[in-house]
Coordinates of C-alpha atoms in Angstrom, one line a residue:
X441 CA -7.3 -0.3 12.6
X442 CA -3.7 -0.7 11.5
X443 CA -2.3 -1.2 15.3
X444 CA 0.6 -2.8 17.1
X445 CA 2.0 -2.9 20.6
X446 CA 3.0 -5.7 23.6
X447 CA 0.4 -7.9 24.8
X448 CA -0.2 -7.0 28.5
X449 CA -2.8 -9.7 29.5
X450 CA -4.0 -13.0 28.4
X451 CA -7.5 -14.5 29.1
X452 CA -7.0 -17.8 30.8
X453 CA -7.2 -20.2 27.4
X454 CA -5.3 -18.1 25.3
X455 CA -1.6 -19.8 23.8
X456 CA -1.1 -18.4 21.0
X457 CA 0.5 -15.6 22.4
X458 CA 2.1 -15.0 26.1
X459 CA 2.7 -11.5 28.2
X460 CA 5.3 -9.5 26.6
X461 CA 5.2 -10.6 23.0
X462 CA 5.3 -7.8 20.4
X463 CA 2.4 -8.0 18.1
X464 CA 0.7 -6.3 14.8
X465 CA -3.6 -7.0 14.9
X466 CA -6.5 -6.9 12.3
X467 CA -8.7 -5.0 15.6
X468 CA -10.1 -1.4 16.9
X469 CA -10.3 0.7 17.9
X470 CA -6.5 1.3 18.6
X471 CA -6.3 5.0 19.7
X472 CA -5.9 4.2 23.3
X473 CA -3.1 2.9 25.8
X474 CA -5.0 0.0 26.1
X475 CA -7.1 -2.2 23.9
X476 CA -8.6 -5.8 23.5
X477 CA -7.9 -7.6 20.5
X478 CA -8.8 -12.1 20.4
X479 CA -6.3 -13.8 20.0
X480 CA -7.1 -14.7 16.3
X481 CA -6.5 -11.7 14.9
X482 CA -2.9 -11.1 16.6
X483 CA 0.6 -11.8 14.4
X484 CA 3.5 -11.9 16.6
X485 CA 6.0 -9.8 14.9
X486 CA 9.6 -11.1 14.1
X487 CA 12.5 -10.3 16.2
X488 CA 14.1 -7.2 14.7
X489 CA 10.8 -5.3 13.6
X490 CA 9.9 -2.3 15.4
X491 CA 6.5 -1.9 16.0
X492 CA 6.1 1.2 15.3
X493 CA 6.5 0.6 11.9
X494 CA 4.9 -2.5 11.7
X495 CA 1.8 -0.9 10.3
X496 CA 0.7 -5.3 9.5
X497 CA -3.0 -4.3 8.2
X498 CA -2.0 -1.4 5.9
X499 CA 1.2 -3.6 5.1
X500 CA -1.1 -7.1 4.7
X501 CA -3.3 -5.0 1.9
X502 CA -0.5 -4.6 0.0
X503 CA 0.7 -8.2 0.3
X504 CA -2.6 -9.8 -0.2
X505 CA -2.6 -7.4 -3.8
X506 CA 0.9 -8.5 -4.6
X507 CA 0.3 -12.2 -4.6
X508 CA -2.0 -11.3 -7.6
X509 CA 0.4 -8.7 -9.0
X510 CA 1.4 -11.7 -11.9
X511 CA 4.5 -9.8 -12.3
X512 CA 7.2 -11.8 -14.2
X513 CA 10.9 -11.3 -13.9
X514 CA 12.3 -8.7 -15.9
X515 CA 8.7 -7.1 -16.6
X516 CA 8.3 -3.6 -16.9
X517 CA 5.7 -1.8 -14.0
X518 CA 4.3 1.5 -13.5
X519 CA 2.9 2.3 -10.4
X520 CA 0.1 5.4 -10.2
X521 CA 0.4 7.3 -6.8
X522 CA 3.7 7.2 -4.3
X523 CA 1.3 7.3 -1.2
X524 CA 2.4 4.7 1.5
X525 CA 0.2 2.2 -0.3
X526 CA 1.7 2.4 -3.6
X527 CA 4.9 2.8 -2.4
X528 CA 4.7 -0.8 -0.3
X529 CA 3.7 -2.3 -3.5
X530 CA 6.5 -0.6 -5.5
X531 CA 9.0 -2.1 -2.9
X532 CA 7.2 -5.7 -3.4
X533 CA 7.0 -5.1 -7.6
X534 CA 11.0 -4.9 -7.3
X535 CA 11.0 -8.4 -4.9
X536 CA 8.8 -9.9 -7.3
X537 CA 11.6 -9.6 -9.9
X538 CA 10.4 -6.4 -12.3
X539 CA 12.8 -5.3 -14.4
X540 CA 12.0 -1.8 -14.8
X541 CA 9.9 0.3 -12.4
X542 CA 8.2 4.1 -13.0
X543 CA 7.1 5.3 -10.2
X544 CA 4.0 8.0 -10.8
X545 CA 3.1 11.1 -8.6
X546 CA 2.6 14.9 -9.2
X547 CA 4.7 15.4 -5.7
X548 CA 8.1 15.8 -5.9
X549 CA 8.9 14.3 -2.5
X550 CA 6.9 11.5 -3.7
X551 CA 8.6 11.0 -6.6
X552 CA 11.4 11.0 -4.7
X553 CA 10.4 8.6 -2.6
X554 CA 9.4 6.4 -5.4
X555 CA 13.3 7.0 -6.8
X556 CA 14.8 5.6 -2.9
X557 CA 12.9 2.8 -3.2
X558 CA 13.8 1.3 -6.2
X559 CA 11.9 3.1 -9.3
X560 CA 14.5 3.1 -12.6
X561 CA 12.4 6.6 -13.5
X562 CA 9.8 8.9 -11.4
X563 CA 7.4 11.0 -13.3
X564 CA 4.6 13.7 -12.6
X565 CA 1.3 13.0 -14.9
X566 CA 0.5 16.7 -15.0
X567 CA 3.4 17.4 -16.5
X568 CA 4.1 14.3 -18.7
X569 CA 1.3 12.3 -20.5
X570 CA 0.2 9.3 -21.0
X571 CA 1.4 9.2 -24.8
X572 CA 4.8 11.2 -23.5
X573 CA 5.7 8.3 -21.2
X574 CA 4.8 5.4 -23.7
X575 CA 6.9 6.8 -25.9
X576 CA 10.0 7.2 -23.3
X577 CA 9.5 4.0 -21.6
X578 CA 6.7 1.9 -23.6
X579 CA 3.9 -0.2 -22.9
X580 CA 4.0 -1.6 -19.1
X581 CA 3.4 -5.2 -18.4
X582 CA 1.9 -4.7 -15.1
X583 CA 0.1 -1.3 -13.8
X584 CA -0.5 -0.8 -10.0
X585 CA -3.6 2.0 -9.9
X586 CA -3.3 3.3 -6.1
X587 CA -3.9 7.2 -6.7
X588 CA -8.2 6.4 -6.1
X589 CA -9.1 9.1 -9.1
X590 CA -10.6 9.0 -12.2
X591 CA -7.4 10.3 -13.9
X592 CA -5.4 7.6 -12.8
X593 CA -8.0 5.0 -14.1
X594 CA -7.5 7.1 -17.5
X595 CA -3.8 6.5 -17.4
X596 CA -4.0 3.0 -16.1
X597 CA -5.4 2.3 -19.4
X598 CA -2.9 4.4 -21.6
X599 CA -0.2 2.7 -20.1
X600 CA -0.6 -0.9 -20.0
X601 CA 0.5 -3.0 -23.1
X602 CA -1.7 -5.5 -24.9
X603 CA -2.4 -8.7 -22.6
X604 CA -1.2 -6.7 -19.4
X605 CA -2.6 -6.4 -16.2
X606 CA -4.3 -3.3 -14.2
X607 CA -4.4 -4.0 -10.4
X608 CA -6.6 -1.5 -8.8
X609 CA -5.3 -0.6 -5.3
X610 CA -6.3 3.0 -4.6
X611 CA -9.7 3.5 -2.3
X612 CA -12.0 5.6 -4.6
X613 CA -14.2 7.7 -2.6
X614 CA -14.4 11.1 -4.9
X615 CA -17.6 11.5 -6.8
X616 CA -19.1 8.8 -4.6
X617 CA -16.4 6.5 -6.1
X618 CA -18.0 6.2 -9.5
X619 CA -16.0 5.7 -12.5
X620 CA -15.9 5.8 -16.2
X621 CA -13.8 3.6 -18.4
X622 CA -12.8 3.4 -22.0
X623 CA -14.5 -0.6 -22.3
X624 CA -13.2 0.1 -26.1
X625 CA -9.2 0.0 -25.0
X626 CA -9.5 -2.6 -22.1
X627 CA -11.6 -5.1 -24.9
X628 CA -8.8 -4.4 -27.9
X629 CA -5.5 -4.5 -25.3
X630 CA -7.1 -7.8 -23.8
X631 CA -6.1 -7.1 -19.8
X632 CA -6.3 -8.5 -17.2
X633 CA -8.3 -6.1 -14.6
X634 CA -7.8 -7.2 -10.7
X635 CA -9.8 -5.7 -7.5
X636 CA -6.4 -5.6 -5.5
X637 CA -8.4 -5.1 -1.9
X638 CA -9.6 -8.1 0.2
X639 CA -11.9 -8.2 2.3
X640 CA -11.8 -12.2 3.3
X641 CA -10.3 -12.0 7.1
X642 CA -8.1 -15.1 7.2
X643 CA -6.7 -14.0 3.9
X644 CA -6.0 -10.8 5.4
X645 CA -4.3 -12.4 8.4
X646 CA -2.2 -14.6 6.6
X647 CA -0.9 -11.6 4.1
X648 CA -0.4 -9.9 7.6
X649 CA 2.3 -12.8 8.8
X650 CA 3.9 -12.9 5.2
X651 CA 4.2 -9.0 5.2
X652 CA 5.9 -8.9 9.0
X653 CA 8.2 -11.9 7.2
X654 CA 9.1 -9.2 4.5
X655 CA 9.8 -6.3 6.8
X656 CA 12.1 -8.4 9.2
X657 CA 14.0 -9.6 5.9
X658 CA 14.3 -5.7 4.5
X659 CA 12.4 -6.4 1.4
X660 CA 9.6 -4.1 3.1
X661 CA 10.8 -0.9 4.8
X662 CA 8.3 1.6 6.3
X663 CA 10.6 3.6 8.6
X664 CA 10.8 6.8 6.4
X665 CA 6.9 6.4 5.6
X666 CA 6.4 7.0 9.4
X667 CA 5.8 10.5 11.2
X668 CA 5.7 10.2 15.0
X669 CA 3.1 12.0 17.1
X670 CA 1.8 11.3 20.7
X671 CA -1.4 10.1 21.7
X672 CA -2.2 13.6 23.1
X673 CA -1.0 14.7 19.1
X674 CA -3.9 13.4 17.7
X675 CA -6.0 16.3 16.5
X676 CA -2.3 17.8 15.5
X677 CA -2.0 14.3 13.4
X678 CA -5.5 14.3 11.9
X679 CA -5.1 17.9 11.0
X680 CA -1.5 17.5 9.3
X681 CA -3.0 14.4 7.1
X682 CA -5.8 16.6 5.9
X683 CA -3.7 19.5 4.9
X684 CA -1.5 16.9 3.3
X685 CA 1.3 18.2 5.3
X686 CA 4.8 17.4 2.9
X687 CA 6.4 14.0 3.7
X688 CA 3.7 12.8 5.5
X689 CA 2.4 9.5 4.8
X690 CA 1.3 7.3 7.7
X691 CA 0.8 9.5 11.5
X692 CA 1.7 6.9 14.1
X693 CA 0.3 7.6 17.7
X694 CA 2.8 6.8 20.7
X695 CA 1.2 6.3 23.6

């Protein structure tokens, strides 16, 4: 669902996009040479972007959730989990104008990650608490939850200051994707708590063109999220991504 390629064929009324342009599309299934998309759901992409890392659907999730980051300049932000997700947003937290980034992940190589693209500090929450990093770095402004666990949740809520925000990214599927949370601290801290997904199509479409905007500009780079694998790769790929193979983030199939 998060595919791009060059239009090959029109149907006879389409003109919103021709033979030979380069496009990202909200349609599947994509693990083919060949597939049909309609029209509506295509974004051509900008000259300069590669489409092989013009992941638009995974990239317009993030966008969409960034428009209702409320991140003011110079305001500190803590992003939970340096997966491709969080790492997008950390890249749009920084264009949005925060002054101070920590980037959060019990990975090294995500941390390091987090540290290339942009974060002022990188931390592992196994090995540094809640209370530890308040008292390094304070109370954050803004925290971006996109680890999908019950522990980040917990630290989402250690970590945000009085009248902050908590912008919940991460797809929680574990324990059938229930989730506790300490009602006492969100009612005395007075946050802001905001379901970053979206759902609403022509939103989605729309964060899709404004993302492919951002990665033709540079303020969204993808290139060393990407691992490359052929189509005929893709029980390789799948297999990799379940192992949580080191440094691998988003497996992009070549045809």
């Amino acid at each position: 669902h998060e595919p791009s390629g060059e239009v090959v064929a029109v149907g006879q009324s389409v003109t919103a996009v021709q033979v030979g342009d380069m496009v990202t599309a909200l349609a599947w299934p994509a693990y083919a040479d060949y597939f049909v998309a309609t029209a509506g759901t295509l974004v051509k992409l900008p000259p300069g972007v590669d489409s092989v890392y013009a992941l638009g659907e995974a990239i317009a999730c993030c966008v969409h959730a960034a428009n209702r980051f409320g991140i003011q300049p110079g305001d500190k932000v803590a992003v939970l989990g340096c997966g491709f997700m969080g790492l997008v947003c950390l890249q749009l937290a920084k264009y949005q104008g925060a002054g101070f980034v920590c980037a959060i992940d019990p990975l090294a190589e995500r941390q390091t990650m987090g540290r290339q693209f942009g974060a002022d500090v990188a931390v592992d929450p196994f090995a540094t608490n809640g209370a530890e990093i308040v008292a390094a770095h304070g109370e954050f402004d803004v925290v971006i939850e996109a680890a999908g666990t019950q522990s980040a949740v917990d630290l989402c809520t250690e970590l945000v200051t009085q009248h902050g925000r908590i912008i919940l990214i991460g797809y929680h599927q574990s324990n059938d994707g229930l989730r506790t949370v300490d009602m006492q601290q969100w009612n005395f801290k007075a946050i802001d708590i905001i379901n970053g997904h979206v759902r609403r199509q022509d939103e989605k479409l729309e964060a899709m063109r404004q993302g492919m905007d951002l990665l033709a500009q540079g303020h969204i780079v993808t290139e060393p999220l990407v691992t490359r694998y052929d189509l005929a790769q893709m029980e390789r790929a799948f297999r990799d991504l379940t192992a949580g193979k080191t440094g691998l983030y988003k497996a992009v199939l070549l045809p």
